[in-house]
Amino acid sequence: MKRTLALLVALGALVSVFNLRAQDPERDSIMHALKTIDPEIVRYFPRWRVCEPNLQLQIRQTFILYGRDKDKLDMQNIVITAAPKSDPNDYYTILLVECGEEYFVASEVDAYMRKLAGTLSDPQRPYCYREIPPETPPTERQYRVITDFMLPTDVAHSISVSAFEQSLKIGGTGFWIRSILGTDNVGYHFWSAGESRVILQRPLYENTDPVSSKPIPYLINFRLGGVYRLRGGLDNRLLSFLPARQLNANPGKASIGLDVNAPFHPQFGLSFNIEFPITGPDTAGAVEKNTWATYTPSLQRQAELRRTTGVDPSVVVPVLRTTGNVALFYNWWLDPKRPENFFRFDLGVCYTEVQEWAYRRNAETGDTTFVRNVAGLQLYHPTTAADWLYARIEYRSQSTFPFGVAVQYANQMLFARAYVPLIGEWLYLEGKYATPLRSEPRPWEIKNFFMISPVLRLTIR
């Protein structure tokens, strides 16, 4: 009843606005009439942000054409305010179009942007837009203060699905369940690492700082999961356009991670991740050779392997075992009051261990089994400062066209990731690229490995 009464008062005020527009064409008078309506009522007017790039550009150009100050325009902050309507099939009556600090009132919308107004006022709104909820004051900017659009902190439920990752946020608990393909933190993305993982992320300590609690709701996040070996992907039937995989995961690994934000300054923190084997190779059981990626060693190493009784010298099996990184990180918004531009910096050390296994024929059973730690097989691990160094920088635009790009150096691999929205905030396109920077890439490392995937992303606030 109270809200209905407020809306009736609002409609009466709107009549005054329209009468004033007919009597006095001066924009400041009309703007004043609109702004003097009780904000508690105005917040129930239909309001939304335009996030359609082409429409944003046309609106901005119209403002410029009619003499508005370019420096005050903001194409990423276009807000439409319309009159309340009783029939959802009726066209909206546009009262105000704001572009940054400049605006057009109703009379100017009719005079300067009649064609665009037809699109903006369409009851179906056939363009990308973001509704501004009634509980949001009219003067508050709607930029989202979060640290990751794919793992948003400002929603109760979230589901995202892509070829790289599937994630689910469980209610308002802060719990995440994630299934991740590849080992991005050492530069082996998608199935090039030969492994995937399922992780449960659990918040441990709530952030009570009122300034930073929205983007960083928890000071400690703990991750625990298991890593499993990918058995397929060697014949590339569905992904024939990609190079063949030549690396394998150790069968049976544990994954542990921890992010700790500093209580005195939550934007700063420490990240720790490690994945390690919990089982070794089955040296007694038969090997399904067609599920393991292999490569041919050098002639010198083949000669060494021939001296090891029963070992097949023609192929070796590279197995990714322990990986991890420890890094200091910092989250930085260029303007905290208008958090459109977000950076994250990580700097630390990483560890990658790849062990070569070989095939051996069991003389008693005739089965092929595994052997390791024999002459001719190598253990690859960090030996230089370049092997240990881990550095990453990430930028995200958090306005009405959210996109992100990240560049990482780890394990002497260059890794890059980017995502852009395709339709609204529910369909994105994500791409990942990696290439080795060593003077002599290791046998399993793929040069210029690029992969793209659509991302379906659904959220409920």
XYZ file of C-alpha atoms in Angstrom, residues 86-455:
370
model
C 0.825 0.063 -15.679
C 0.880 -2.100 -18.826
C 4.148 -4.014 -19.469
C 3.431 -3.893 -23.226
C 3.359 -0.089 -23.319
C 6.400 1.806 -24.571
C 8.472 3.506 -21.896
C 8.282 7.282 -21.559
C 11.911 8.393 -21.349
C 12.380 11.126 -18.732
C 16.147 11.330 -18.573
C 19.169 10.014 -20.487
C 22.461 10.418 -18.610
C 25.873 9.929 -20.196
C 28.514 10.446 -17.535
C 27.979 13.942 -16.129
C 25.900 15.186 -19.076
C 22.196 14.490 -19.614
C 19.191 15.005 -21.870
C 15.785 15.639 -20.298
C 12.516 14.522 -21.904
C 12.155 17.508 -24.261
C 15.735 17.063 -25.506
C 15.234 13.335 -25.982
C 12.230 14.138 -28.210
C 14.102 16.828 -30.095
C 17.610 15.378 -30.469
C 17.370 11.605 -30.355
C 13.909 10.670 -31.561
C 15.118 7.603 -33.513
C 17.266 6.322 -30.639
C 14.435 7.000 -28.197
C 12.267 4.576 -30.171
C 14.807 1.838 -29.499
C 15.413 2.814 -25.883
C 11.683 2.960 -25.057
C 10.777 -0.367 -26.702
C 8.974 -2.444 -24.017
C 11.119 -5.477 -24.937
C 14.346 -3.434 -24.740
C 16.019 -5.443 -27.575
C 19.542 -4.472 -26.574
C 22.010 -5.166 -23.768
C 20.973 -3.434 -20.563
C 21.403 -3.804 -16.799
C 18.455 -3.091 -14.545
C 19.104 -0.763 -11.618
C 17.264 -2.264 -8.619
C 14.781 -0.077 -6.696
C 16.794 -0.332 -3.477
C 19.655 1.544 -5.169
C 19.586 5.327 -4.635
C 19.325 7.272 -7.919
C 22.610 9.077 -7.386
C 24.710 5.973 -6.650
C 26.922 4.669 -9.435
C 26.283 1.067 -10.342
C 29.814 -0.110 -11.067
C 30.392 -3.555 -9.577
C 33.172 -3.775 -7.043
C 34.358 -7.362 -7.471
C 37.688 -9.033 -8.123
C 36.634 -11.638 -10.704
C 33.639 -11.663 -13.075
C 33.910 -15.440 -13.481
C 33.857 -15.957 -9.691
C 31.682 -13.029 -8.538
C 31.513 -12.139 -4.859
C 28.398 -9.964 -5.071
C 25.854 -12.667 -5.963
C 24.201 -15.444 -3.957
C 24.334 -18.119 -6.658
C 26.576 -18.459 -9.694
C 27.095 -21.103 -12.371
C 29.626 -20.889 -15.198
C 30.398 -23.517 -17.809
C 33.178 -23.522 -20.416
C 35.696 -25.909 -21.936
C 38.245 -24.674 -19.386
C 36.227 -24.700 -16.176
C 32.850 -25.434 -14.613
C 32.100 -23.651 -11.344
C 29.182 -23.451 -8.932
C 28.699 -21.035 -6.055
C 26.518 -22.536 -3.330
C 24.018 -19.977 -2.090
C 25.268 -17.139 0.084
C 27.730 -19.366 1.911
C 30.830 -18.349 -0.028
C 31.477 -22.007 -0.947
C 32.587 -22.775 -4.513
C 32.853 -26.120 -6.304
C 35.141 -25.917 -9.326
C 36.177 -28.396 -12.005
C 39.267 -27.070 -13.809
C 40.926 -28.493 -16.909
C 44.649 -27.822 -17.231
C 47.299 -26.347 -14.946
C 47.358 -22.642 -15.778
C 49.691 -21.602 -12.960
C 52.624 -23.376 -14.662
C 51.587 -22.473 -18.222
C 50.027 -25.797 -19.302
C 46.414 -24.903 -20.013
C 43.429 -26.878 -21.298
C 44.382 -30.566 -21.802
C 48.084 -29.919 -22.596
C 48.889 -30.758 -18.938
C 47.073 -34.079 -19.205
C 45.214 -33.453 -15.955
C 42.061 -31.987 -14.469
C 40.908 -31.323 -10.920
C 37.826 -30.909 -8.748
C 38.210 -28.351 -5.948
C 36.076 -27.192 -3.048
C 36.798 -23.607 -2.001
C 35.749 -22.771 1.543
C 35.869 -19.326 3.208
C 37.431 -19.389 6.655
C 37.511 -15.832 8.001
C 35.073 -13.021 7.240
C 36.298 -9.554 6.287
C 34.704 -6.993 8.620
C 36.307 -3.950 6.980
C 33.326 -1.934 5.598
C 35.418 -0.452 2.777
C 36.789 -3.682 1.287
C 34.253 -6.293 2.429
C 32.151 -6.100 -0.737
C 34.836 -7.169 -3.238
C 36.757 -9.214 -0.638
C 34.126 -10.746 1.678
C 36.574 -13.197 3.272
C 40.167 -12.726 4.435
C 41.023 -16.425 4.163
C 39.908 -18.852 1.446
C 40.951 -22.492 1.666
C 40.909 -24.873 -1.306
C 41.050 -28.646 -1.195
C 40.571 -31.157 -3.980
C 41.859 -33.984 -6.077
C 43.619 -34.144 -9.437
C 42.908 -36.883 -11.944
C 44.609 -37.994 -15.157
C 43.047 -37.361 -18.565
C 42.979 -40.620 -20.446
C 41.673 -39.209 -23.728
C 42.696 -36.399 -26.033
C 45.527 -38.228 -27.758
C 43.804 -38.933 -31.059
C 42.183 -35.456 -31.242
C 39.010 -36.639 -32.941
C 36.982 -33.664 -31.730
C 39.946 -31.295 -31.469
C 41.864 -32.215 -34.603
C 42.804 -28.566 -35.119
C 44.941 -28.626 -31.946
C 48.427 -30.125 -31.627
C 48.738 -33.544 -30.027
C 49.148 -33.695 -26.259
C 52.520 -35.032 -25.033
C 52.236 -34.732 -21.244
C 50.498 -36.901 -18.637
C 49.295 -36.407 -15.086
C 50.446 -38.606 -12.267
C 47.578 -40.997 -11.412
C 46.332 -39.718 -8.061
C 47.247 -36.232 -6.811
C 46.020 -33.947 -4.049
C 45.428 -30.209 -4.468
C 45.717 -27.704 -1.611
C 45.469 -23.920 -1.838
C 45.165 -20.956 0.493
C 44.620 -17.229 -0.068
C 45.288 -15.015 2.952
C 44.413 -11.316 2.794
C 46.084 -8.997 5.282
C 43.617 -7.834 7.996
C 45.263 -4.392 8.131
C 44.977 -3.962 4.314
C 42.797 -6.651 2.671
C 43.840 -5.661 -0.864
C 47.252 -7.173 -0.082
C 47.802 -10.862 0.574
C 49.589 -14.169 0.076
C 48.546 -16.985 -2.245
C 49.722 -20.581 -1.851
C 48.969 -23.542 -4.147
C 50.444 -27.026 -4.329
C 49.508 -30.255 -6.108
C 51.455 -33.377 -5.260
C 51.249 -37.149 -5.973
C 49.636 -39.392 -3.415
C 50.397 -42.554 -5.412
C 53.286 -43.582 -7.634
C 53.335 -45.565 -10.893
C 51.874 -49.045 -10.827
C 55.060 -50.994 -11.519
C 53.276 -54.327 -11.387
C 49.968 -53.715 -13.221
C 49.520 -53.734 -16.984
C 49.661 -50.379 -18.796
C 47.007 -49.184 -21.255
C 49.574 -47.789 -23.661
C 47.043 -46.034 -25.899
C 46.023 -43.706 -23.011
C 49.530 -42.346 -22.304
C 51.279 -39.629 -24.286
C 54.904 -40.416 -25.234
C 57.827 -39.040 -27.192
C 61.043 -40.493 -28.616
C 64.250 -39.778 -26.621
C 67.577 -38.846 -28.179
C 69.836 -41.586 -29.585
C 72.262 -41.183 -26.673
C 69.469 -41.708 -24.143
C 68.119 -44.646 -26.133
C 71.522 -46.260 -25.811
C 71.418 -45.783 -22.037
C 67.931 -47.274 -21.839
C 68.991 -50.359 -23.828
C 71.414 -51.182 -21.031
C 68.433 -51.349 -18.631
C 67.006 -54.839 -18.925
C 63.547 -55.021 -20.484
C 63.030 -51.275 -21.010
C 61.620 -50.081 -24.328
C 64.197 -47.483 -25.501
C 62.048 -46.065 -28.327
C 59.613 -44.045 -26.159
C 59.448 -42.345 -22.753
C 56.377 -41.214 -20.841
C 56.573 -37.666 -19.367
C 54.525 -37.378 -16.153
C 53.618 -34.082 -14.473
C 54.012 -34.660 -10.750
C 54.428 -31.899 -8.146
C 53.470 -28.338 -9.112
C 52.892 -25.250 -7.000
C 53.465 -21.574 -6.424
C 53.700 -19.083 -3.568
C 53.131 -15.422 -4.377
C 52.368 -12.065 -2.841
C 49.414 -10.354 -4.529
C 47.838 -6.928 -4.567
C 44.353 -5.890 -5.759
C 44.200 -2.319 -7.028
C 41.251 -0.244 -8.211
C 42.379 2.946 -9.961
C 39.467 4.882 -8.465
C 37.774 3.154 -5.487
C 34.780 5.505 -5.787
C 34.348 4.506 -9.417
C 35.860 1.019 -9.606
C 35.798 0.526 -13.371
C 39.463 -0.407 -13.733
C 40.873 -3.229 -11.652
C 44.422 -4.597 -11.567
C 45.857 -7.592 -9.743
C 49.593 -8.132 -9.375
C 51.223 -11.430 -8.294
C 54.924 -11.990 -7.679
C 56.550 -15.073 -6.202
C 58.085 -18.465 -6.977
C 56.764 -21.589 -8.679
C 57.777 -25.235 -8.860
C 57.194 -27.739 -11.673
C 58.345 -31.331 -11.672
C 58.100 -33.668 -14.652
C 59.458 -37.214 -14.359
C 60.091 -39.570 -17.254
C 58.784 -43.104 -17.012
C 59.484 -45.964 -19.412
C 57.740 -49.125 -20.525
C 59.099 -52.504 -19.412
C 57.874 -55.898 -20.501
C 57.223 -58.319 -17.633
C 58.955 -61.558 -18.576
C 56.614 -63.655 -16.422
C 53.219 -62.259 -17.467
C 54.083 -60.682 -20.803
C 52.380 -57.429 -19.708
C 53.815 -53.970 -20.256
C 54.467 -52.154 -16.954
C 56.081 -48.895 -15.861
C 59.582 -48.252 -14.590
C 61.234 -45.033 -13.399
C 64.506 -43.870 -11.775
C 66.712 -45.810 -14.191
C 69.647 -44.657 -16.322
C 68.470 -42.743 -19.358
C 65.330 -41.265 -17.736
C 65.329 -37.665 -16.528
C 63.687 -35.696 -13.751
C 62.907 -32.117 -14.850
C 62.649 -29.535 -12.046
C 63.740 -25.910 -11.463
C 67.480 -25.388 -11.731
C 67.752 -21.671 -12.570
C 66.203 -18.448 -11.287
C 64.138 -18.237 -14.483
C 62.631 -21.647 -13.655
C 61.567 -20.440 -10.208
C 60.169 -17.008 -11.089
C 56.398 -16.516 -11.002
C 54.893 -13.173 -12.088
C 51.377 -12.297 -13.210
C 49.456 -9.116 -14.001
C 45.755 -8.976 -14.669
C 43.489 -6.128 -15.785
C 39.696 -6.125 -15.718
C 37.267 -3.493 -16.937
C 34.301 -3.647 -14.558
C 31.942 -1.221 -16.293
C 28.917 -2.098 -18.437
C 31.226 -3.907 -20.893
C 33.210 -6.164 -18.546
C 36.303 -7.747 -20.061
C 39.618 -8.969 -18.707
C 43.136 -9.840 -19.812
C 45.996 -11.482 -17.899
C 49.650 -12.167 -18.716
C 51.754 -14.602 -16.695
C 55.360 -15.781 -16.597
C 55.951 -19.067 -14.777
C 58.019 -22.199 -15.387
C 59.655 -20.276 -18.280
C 56.266 -20.336 -19.997
C 54.393 -17.286 -21.270
C 50.689 -17.660 -20.563
C 47.886 -15.236 -21.478
C 44.157 -15.252 -20.880
C 41.380 -12.911 -22.052
C 37.594 -12.827 -21.978
C 34.968 -10.536 -23.516
C 31.167 -10.474 -23.270
C 29.157 -11.652 -26.283
C 25.573 -11.291 -25.038
C 24.805 -9.340 -21.881
C 26.454 -10.790 -18.798
C 25.549 -14.433 -19.421
C 27.545 -15.382 -22.534
C 31.280 -14.654 -22.811
C 34.119 -15.722 -25.057
C 37.347 -16.783 -23.342
C 40.728 -17.466 -24.907
C 43.991 -18.868 -23.542
C 47.461 -18.867 -25.099
C 50.768 -20.394 -23.975
C 54.233 -20.809 -25.419
C 57.612 -21.823 -23.929
C 60.307 -19.141 -23.580
C 63.229 -21.538 -23.088
C 65.986 -21.553 -25.699
C 65.260 -25.268 -26.088
C 61.655 -26.173 -25.212
C 61.184 -29.414 -23.340
C 59.859 -32.310 -25.442
C 56.263 -32.091 -24.199
C 55.896 -28.309 -24.421
C 53.633 -27.079 -27.213
C 54.620 -23.881 -29.004
C 51.946 -21.220 -29.531
C 49.090 -23.256 -28.070
C 45.863 -21.220 -28.415
C 42.344 -22.270 -27.443
C 39.023 -20.403 -27.241
C 35.738 -21.360 -25.622
C 32.319 -19.810 -25.029
C 31.461 -19.287 -21.363
